[in-house]
Amino acid sequence: MTDTTTAPPVATGPTVPPPQRPKRRLGDVIFSRLSSGSGFLILIILAAVAAFLLVQAFPALVSSPEVLKTKGYGEFWSWVLPFAFGTVWSSLWALILAVPVSIGIALFITHYAPRRLARTLGYIIDLLAAVPSVVFGLWGTMTLAPATQPVYQWLNTYLGFIPLFGGEASGTGRTLLTAAIVLAVMILPIITSLCREVFLQTPRLHEEAALALGATRWETIKLAVLPYGRAGTVAAVMLGLGRALGETMAVAMVLSGNQVINFRLLTSDNPNTVAAMIAQNFPEASGIRINELIAAGLVLFVITLIINSIARLIISRYSEFSGAN
Amino acid sequence: MSKRIEVKDLNVYYGKFKAVEDATMVIEPRAVTAFIGPSGCGKSTFLRTLNRMHEVIPGAYVEGKVLLDGADLYGADVDPVLVRRQVGMVFQRPNPFPTMSIGDNVIAGMRLNNKRLGKAEADAIIESSLRGANLWEEVKNRLDKPGSSLSGGQQQRLCIARAIAMQPDVLLMDEPCSALDPISTLAIEDLIQQLKESYTIVIVTHNMQQAARVSDTTAFFNIAGTGSPGRLIEVGPTEKIFSTPDDQATEDYITGRFG
């Protein structure tokens, strides 16, 4: 190759040497194909689900309210709205209950607990994630609801002037708040263990910087741990929210939901969630009713998508200050 | 502002392991004291006992006394949090808070002390501290940018600004230039010369030229072997340590005949 630079190029031959292709090794090829294949697979699955929802929901979305009415369900959007509300409302309360506790447990495990206790606690939290949702549903209806009913009664009697606690308290305890508590317990493990991982990632250097400035342990957490883990914490909360939005069995068992929009937490007149409603109605559905239920599923899909996009937006707004740069 | 440190018969332990044995020395105010010695000889550990930062490691404790103008840092009723507000520290690698702006980084410590820091007051502290750290001219137009947007040397000066914003009595520096290029190192060394007008400065360094350049007093630490505690071999004026040390080990280390 070296003498091509000194000798004049041969007129007939190519003047530019062909670009050297890096040698492709078999292992590299297989691995890169496998990993990019997995990447595409998830896109294909998502597209297939979205396509299924769109195609199957289409008839219900375009059919006139009259057609739906003849089946006795009324116009689609006004029909689905209460369920969408119920989904968001119950998940919101689940988050309000679960997030502070999860972050608290994660901080306790990472920064306060003695090592052995922290490890045990970590196992227990992960175990909680392995309990099937039908068990949580049973626990919610049979134990939690009766146990919390007196508390609801008390809240209703003494704090009933707050609209949230107003109305007539449920006699069974199977209220939206009970459903939210069950959901909170279900999403607690995932939020906790992700937050724990995130908080453990805080560079020791940042924590020492805070300590050296005379920060107490709590101030160190405020200065170094929480800001550093902000994006990860938001992601953990969003995963928990995703689970709460889609949770079917536990809600269906705890809540005797109706097609209402009711902000009150303690009454027996509760909005059902989209997922629970679909599960309860699907077995007897036929014809356009099936399309209608799938359209409700599409609404749930869109709600989840919107909430996730908002979370992404929140994370990217702080990316310059994220500590990743 | 600047206070004298007296260390008396100090032993430092990590659990059962004795990391530093029987160290006694005086660190003068308004001067730079350098700690030199081979890796693992306990000089960083010893430095950390001067603001109780070693206590961050579980199982670490000391025996003996560290007096700051006569007040024992390890007295029964002394809060380590308050000790660290008096004795500032700069670390091996620059560690500005990545989620805070340059300005907020400077007053991060002040905000802990004084929650009701007015805007004007905060701005004044930010400017004076950054000027004190020779960084003001470089960052005055971008105080709201993240601290991590600065170069390594600038970040380290930001950390120094953050430490001196607290108006500490003592400033500890744990190999502050080991992650920096020579020009940034020079900037920090110049800064150390200015800072010693107002602070007691203790610096750990692996760079003997640096110790010779910046310090007034040098302390040499050594270790007999793995598993044995580090010892303070010799303390003295830097000129003497680097020309006619009393101890053979010191001379061997300084002339490069060791390790």
CSV table of C-alpha atoms in Angstrom, one decimal, chain A residues 17-269:
chain,number,residue,atom,x,y,z
A,17,PRO,CA,-8.3,2.5,-2.9
A,18,PRO,CA,-11.5,0.8,-1.9
A,19,PRO,CA,-12.6,1.9,1.6
A,20,GLN,CA,-11.3,-0.5,4.2
A,21,ARG,CA,-14.3,-2.3,5.7
A,22,PRO,CA,-13.7,-3.2,9.3
A,23,LYS,CA,-13.7,-7.0,9.8
A,24,ARG,CA,-17.1,-8.1,11.0
A,25,ARG,CA,-16.8,-10.8,13.6
A,26,LEU,CA,-19.5,-13.5,13.9
A,27,GLY,CA,-20.1,-12.9,17.6
A,28,ASP,CA,-20.6,-9.2,17.1
A,29,VAL,CA,-23.0,-9.7,14.2
A,30,ILE,CA,-25.1,-12.2,16.1
A,31,PHE,CA,-25.2,-10.0,19.2
A,32,SER,CA,-26.0,-6.8,17.4
A,33,ARG,CA,-28.8,-8.5,15.3
A,34,LEU,CA,-30.2,-10.0,18.5
A,35,SER,CA,-30.3,-6.8,20.4
A,36,SER,CA,-31.6,-4.6,17.6
A,37,GLY,CA,-34.1,-7.4,16.8
A,38,SER,CA,-35.4,-7.1,20.4
A,39,GLY,CA,-35.6,-3.4,20.0
A,40,PHE,CA,-37.7,-3.7,16.9
A,41,LEU,CA,-39.8,-6.4,18.4
A,42,ILE,CA,-41.1,-4.1,21.2
A,43,LEU,CA,-42.1,-1.5,18.6
A,44,ILE,CA,-43.9,-4.1,16.5
A,45,ILE,CA,-45.8,-5.4,19.6
A,46,LEU,CA,-46.8,-1.9,20.6
A,47,ALA,CA,-47.9,-1.1,17.0
A,48,ALA,CA,-49.9,-4.3,16.8
A,49,VAL,CA,-51.7,-3.5,20.1
A,50,ALA,CA,-52.4,0.0,18.9
A,51,ALA,CA,-53.6,-1.2,15.6
A,52,PHE,CA,-55.9,-3.8,17.2
A,53,LEU,CA,-57.4,-1.1,19.5
A,54,LEU,CA,-57.9,1.3,16.7
A,55,VAL,CA,-59.4,-1.1,14.2
A,56,GLN,CA,-61.7,-2.8,16.8
A,57,ALA,CA,-62.7,0.5,18.4
A,58,PHE,CA,-63.5,2.2,15.1
A,59,PRO,CA,-67.0,0.8,14.6
A,60,ALA,CA,-68.0,2.0,18.1
A,61,LEU,CA,-66.4,5.4,17.6
A,62,VAL,CA,-68.2,6.1,14.2
A,63,SER,CA,-71.6,4.6,14.9
A,64,SER,CA,-74.2,7.1,15.7
A,65,PRO,CA,-75.4,7.6,19.3
A,66,GLU,CA,-78.7,6.2,18.2
A,67,VAL,CA,-77.3,2.9,17.3
A,68,LEU,CA,-75.5,2.7,20.6
A,69,LYS,CA,-78.6,3.9,22.4
A,70,THR,CA,-80.7,1.1,20.9
A,71,LYS,CA,-78.4,-1.2,22.7
A,72,GLY,CA,-79.1,0.7,25.8
A,73,TYR,CA,-75.6,2.2,26.5
A,74,GLY,CA,-76.0,5.8,25.2
A,75,GLU,CA,-73.6,8.0,23.4
A,76,PHE,CA,-70.0,6.8,23.5
A,77,TRP,CA,-68.1,9.7,24.9
A,78,SER,CA,-70.6,10.5,27.7
A,79,TRP,CA,-70.6,6.7,28.4
A,80,VAL,CA,-66.9,6.4,28.7
A,81,LEU,CA,-66.2,9.6,30.5
A,82,PRO,CA,-67.2,8.4,34.0
A,83,PHE,CA,-65.0,5.4,33.7
A,84,ALA,CA,-62.0,7.4,32.5
A,85,PHE,CA,-62.6,9.7,35.5
A,86,GLY,CA,-62.8,6.8,37.9
A,87,THR,CA,-59.5,5.4,36.5
A,88,VAL,CA,-57.7,8.7,36.9
A,89,TRP,CA,-59.3,9.6,40.2
A,90,SER,CA,-58.6,6.3,41.9
A,91,SER,CA,-55.0,6.2,40.6
A,92,LEU,CA,-54.4,9.7,41.7
A,93,TRP,CA,-55.3,8.8,45.2
A,94,ALA,CA,-53.3,5.7,45.0
A,95,LEU,CA,-50.3,7.8,44.1
A,96,ILE,CA,-51.0,10.4,46.8
A,97,LEU,CA,-51.0,7.6,49.4
A,98,ALA,CA,-48.1,5.5,47.9
A,99,VAL,CA,-45.5,8.0,46.8
A,100,PRO,CA,-44.6,9.6,50.1
A,101,VAL,CA,-44.5,6.2,51.8
A,102,SER,CA,-42.4,4.6,49.0
A,103,ILE,CA,-39.9,7.5,49.0
A,104,GLY,CA,-39.8,7.3,52.8
A,105,ILE,CA,-39.1,3.5,52.7
A,106,ALA,CA,-36.5,3.9,50.0
A,107,LEU,CA,-34.7,6.6,52.0
A,108,PHE,CA,-34.9,4.6,55.1
A,109,ILE,CA,-33.4,1.6,53.4
A,110,THR,CA,-30.6,3.5,51.7
A,111,HIS,CA,-29.7,6.1,54.3
A,112,TYR,CA,-31.0,5.3,57.8
A,113,ALA,CA,-31.5,1.6,58.4
A,114,PRO,CA,-28.7,-0.6,59.6
A,115,ARG,CA,-27.4,-2.8,56.8
A,116,ARG,CA,-29.0,-6.0,57.9
A,117,LEU,CA,-32.4,-4.5,58.5
A,118,ALA,CA,-32.2,-2.7,55.1
A,119,ARG,CA,-31.5,-5.9,53.3
A,120,THR,CA,-34.4,-7.7,55.0
A,121,LEU,CA,-36.8,-4.9,54.3
A,122,GLY,CA,-35.7,-4.9,50.7
A,123,TYR,CA,-36.6,-8.6,50.3
A,124,ILE,CA,-40.0,-8.0,51.9
A,125,ILE,CA,-40.8,-5.1,49.6
A,126,ASP,CA,-39.9,-7.2,46.6
A,127,LEU,CA,-42.0,-10.1,48.0
A,128,LEU,CA,-45.0,-7.7,48.1
A,129,ALA,CA,-44.6,-7.2,44.4
A,130,ALA,CA,-45.0,-10.9,43.8
A,131,VAL,CA,-48.4,-11.1,45.5
A,132,PRO,CA,-51.0,-11.6,42.7
A,133,SER,CA,-53.6,-8.8,42.4
A,134,VAL,CA,-56.5,-11.2,43.0
A,135,VAL,CA,-55.1,-11.7,46.5
A,136,PHE,CA,-55.0,-8.0,47.1
A,137,GLY,CA,-58.6,-7.8,45.8
A,138,LEU,CA,-59.7,-10.4,48.3
A,139,TRP,CA,-57.8,-8.7,51.1
A,140,GLY,CA,-59.3,-5.4,50.2
A,141,THR,CA,-62.9,-6.6,50.2
A,142,MET,CA,-62.8,-9.0,53.1
A,143,THR,CA,-60.4,-7.3,55.5
A,144,LEU,CA,-59.5,-3.8,54.6
A,145,ALA,CA,-63.0,-2.6,53.8
A,146,PRO,CA,-64.7,-3.7,57.1
A,147,ALA,CA,-61.7,-2.6,59.1
A,148,THR,CA,-61.6,0.9,57.6
A,149,GLN,CA,-65.4,1.4,57.6
A,150,PRO,CA,-65.5,2.9,61.2
A,151,VAL,CA,-62.7,5.3,60.2
A,152,TYR,CA,-64.6,6.4,57.2
A,153,GLN,CA,-67.7,6.9,59.4
A,154,TRP,CA,-65.6,9.0,61.7
A,155,LEU,CA,-64.1,11.1,58.9
A,156,ASN,CA,-67.6,11.5,57.4
A,157,THR,CA,-69.1,12.7,60.7
A,158,TYR,CA,-66.4,15.1,61.8
A,159,LEU,CA,-64.7,16.2,58.6
A,160,GLY,CA,-67.8,15.8,56.4
A,161,PHE,CA,-67.7,19.6,55.7
A,162,ILE,CA,-64.7,18.9,53.4
A,163,PRO,CA,-66.4,17.9,50.1
A,164,LEU,CA,-64.0,14.9,49.6
A,165,PHE,CA,-65.4,13.3,52.8
A,166,GLY,CA,-69.0,14.5,52.3
A,167,GLY,CA,-72.1,12.6,51.3
A,168,GLU,CA,-73.3,9.5,53.0
A,169,ALA,CA,-70.5,7.2,54.3
A,170,SER,CA,-70.6,3.7,52.8
A,171,GLY,CA,-71.8,1.0,55.2
A,172,THR,CA,-69.6,-1.7,53.7
A,173,GLY,CA,-66.4,0.3,53.5
A,174,ARG,CA,-66.0,-0.7,49.9
A,175,THR,CA,-65.3,2.9,48.8
A,176,LEU,CA,-63.1,4.6,46.3
A,177,LEU,CA,-60.7,5.3,49.1
A,178,THR,CA,-60.5,1.6,49.9
A,179,ALA,CA,-59.8,0.9,46.2
A,180,ALA,CA,-57.1,3.6,46.3
A,181,ILE,CA,-55.5,2.1,49.4
A,182,VAL,CA,-55.4,-1.3,47.8
A,183,LEU,CA,-53.9,0.2,44.6
A,184,ALA,CA,-51.4,2.1,46.7
A,185,VAL,CA,-50.3,-1.1,48.4
A,186,MET,CA,-49.9,-2.7,45.0
A,187,ILE,CA,-47.8,0.0,43.5
A,188,LEU,CA,-45.7,0.6,46.6
A,189,PRO,CA,-43.2,-2.2,45.9
A,190,ILE,CA,-42.3,-1.1,42.4
A,191,ILE,CA,-41.9,2.6,43.3
A,192,THR,CA,-40.0,1.7,46.4
A,193,SER,CA,-37.5,-0.6,44.8
A,194,LEU,CA,-36.9,1.7,41.8
A,195,CYS,CA,-36.4,4.7,44.2
A,196,ARG,CA,-34.0,2.6,46.3
A,197,GLU,CA,-31.9,1.8,43.3
A,198,VAL,CA,-32.0,5.5,42.2
A,199,PHE,CA,-31.0,6.8,45.7
A,200,LEU,CA,-28.2,4.3,45.9
A,201,GLN,CA,-26.8,5.7,42.7
A,202,THR,CA,-26.2,9.1,44.3
A,203,PRO,CA,-22.4,9.7,44.0
A,204,ARG,CA,-20.7,9.5,47.4
A,205,LEU,CA,-18.9,12.7,46.3
A,206,HIS,CA,-22.1,14.7,46.3
A,207,GLU,CA,-23.2,13.5,49.6
A,208,GLU,CA,-19.8,14.3,51.1
A,209,ALA,CA,-20.0,17.7,49.6
A,210,ALA,CA,-23.2,18.4,51.5
A,211,LEU,CA,-21.9,16.9,54.7
A,212,ALA,CA,-18.7,18.9,54.5
A,213,LEU,CA,-20.9,22.1,54.3
A,214,GLY,CA,-22.4,21.1,57.7
A,215,ALA,CA,-25.5,19.5,56.4
A,216,THR,CA,-27.5,17.2,58.7
A,217,ARG,CA,-28.5,13.8,57.3
A,218,TRP,CA,-31.9,15.1,56.2
A,219,GLU,CA,-30.3,18.2,54.6
A,220,THR,CA,-27.8,15.9,52.8
A,221,ILE,CA,-30.7,14.0,51.4
A,222,LYS,CA,-32.4,17.3,50.4
A,223,LEU,CA,-29.2,18.7,48.8
A,224,ALA,CA,-27.7,15.7,47.1
A,225,VAL,CA,-29.9,12.6,47.1
A,226,LEU,CA,-33.3,13.8,46.1
A,227,PRO,CA,-32.2,16.3,43.4
A,228,TYR,CA,-29.9,13.7,41.9
A,229,GLY,CA,-32.6,11.1,41.8
A,230,ARG,CA,-35.3,13.4,40.5
A,231,ALA,CA,-35.6,11.9,37.0
A,232,GLY,CA,-35.4,8.4,38.3
A,233,THR,CA,-38.0,9.1,41.0
A,234,VAL,CA,-40.4,10.5,38.4
A,235,ALA,CA,-39.9,7.5,36.2
A,236,ALA,CA,-40.6,5.2,39.2
A,237,VAL,CA,-43.8,7.1,40.1
A,238,MET,CA,-44.9,6.8,36.4
A,239,LEU,CA,-44.3,3.1,36.4
A,240,GLY,CA,-46.4,2.8,39.5
A,241,LEU,CA,-49.1,5.0,38.0
A,242,GLY,CA,-49.1,2.9,34.9
A,243,ARG,CA,-49.8,-0.1,37.1
A,244,ALA,CA,-52.5,1.6,39.0
A,245,LEU,CA,-54.3,2.9,35.8
A,246,GLY,CA,-54.3,-0.6,34.3
A,247,GLU,CA,-55.1,-2.6,37.5
A,248,THR,CA,-58.3,-4.6,36.9
A,249,MET,CA,-58.8,-7.4,39.3
A,250,ALA,CA,-58.3,-5.7,42.6
A,251,VAL,CA,-60.5,-2.8,41.7
A,252,ALA,CA,-63.2,-5.0,40.3
A,253,MET,CA,-63.3,-6.9,43.5
A,254,VAL,CA,-63.2,-4.0,45.9
A,255,LEU,CA,-65.3,-1.5,44.2
A,256,SER,CA,-68.9,-1.9,43.3
A,257,GLY,CA,-68.5,0.8,40.7
A,258,ASN,CA,-71.2,2.7,38.7
A,259,GLN,CA,-71.2,5.0,35.8
A,260,VAL,CA,-70.9,8.2,37.7
A,261,ILE,CA,-68.6,11.1,38.2
A,262,ASN,CA,-68.3,11.5,42.0
A,263,PHE,CA,-65.4,13.2,43.7
A,264,ARG,CA,-66.5,12.0,47.1
A,265,LEU,CA,-64.2,9.3,48.5
A,266,LEU,CA,-66.3,7.7,51.2
A,267,THR,CA,-69.7,7.0,49.6
A,268,SER,CA,-71.0,3.8,48.1
A,269,ASP,CA,-71.7,5.5,44.8
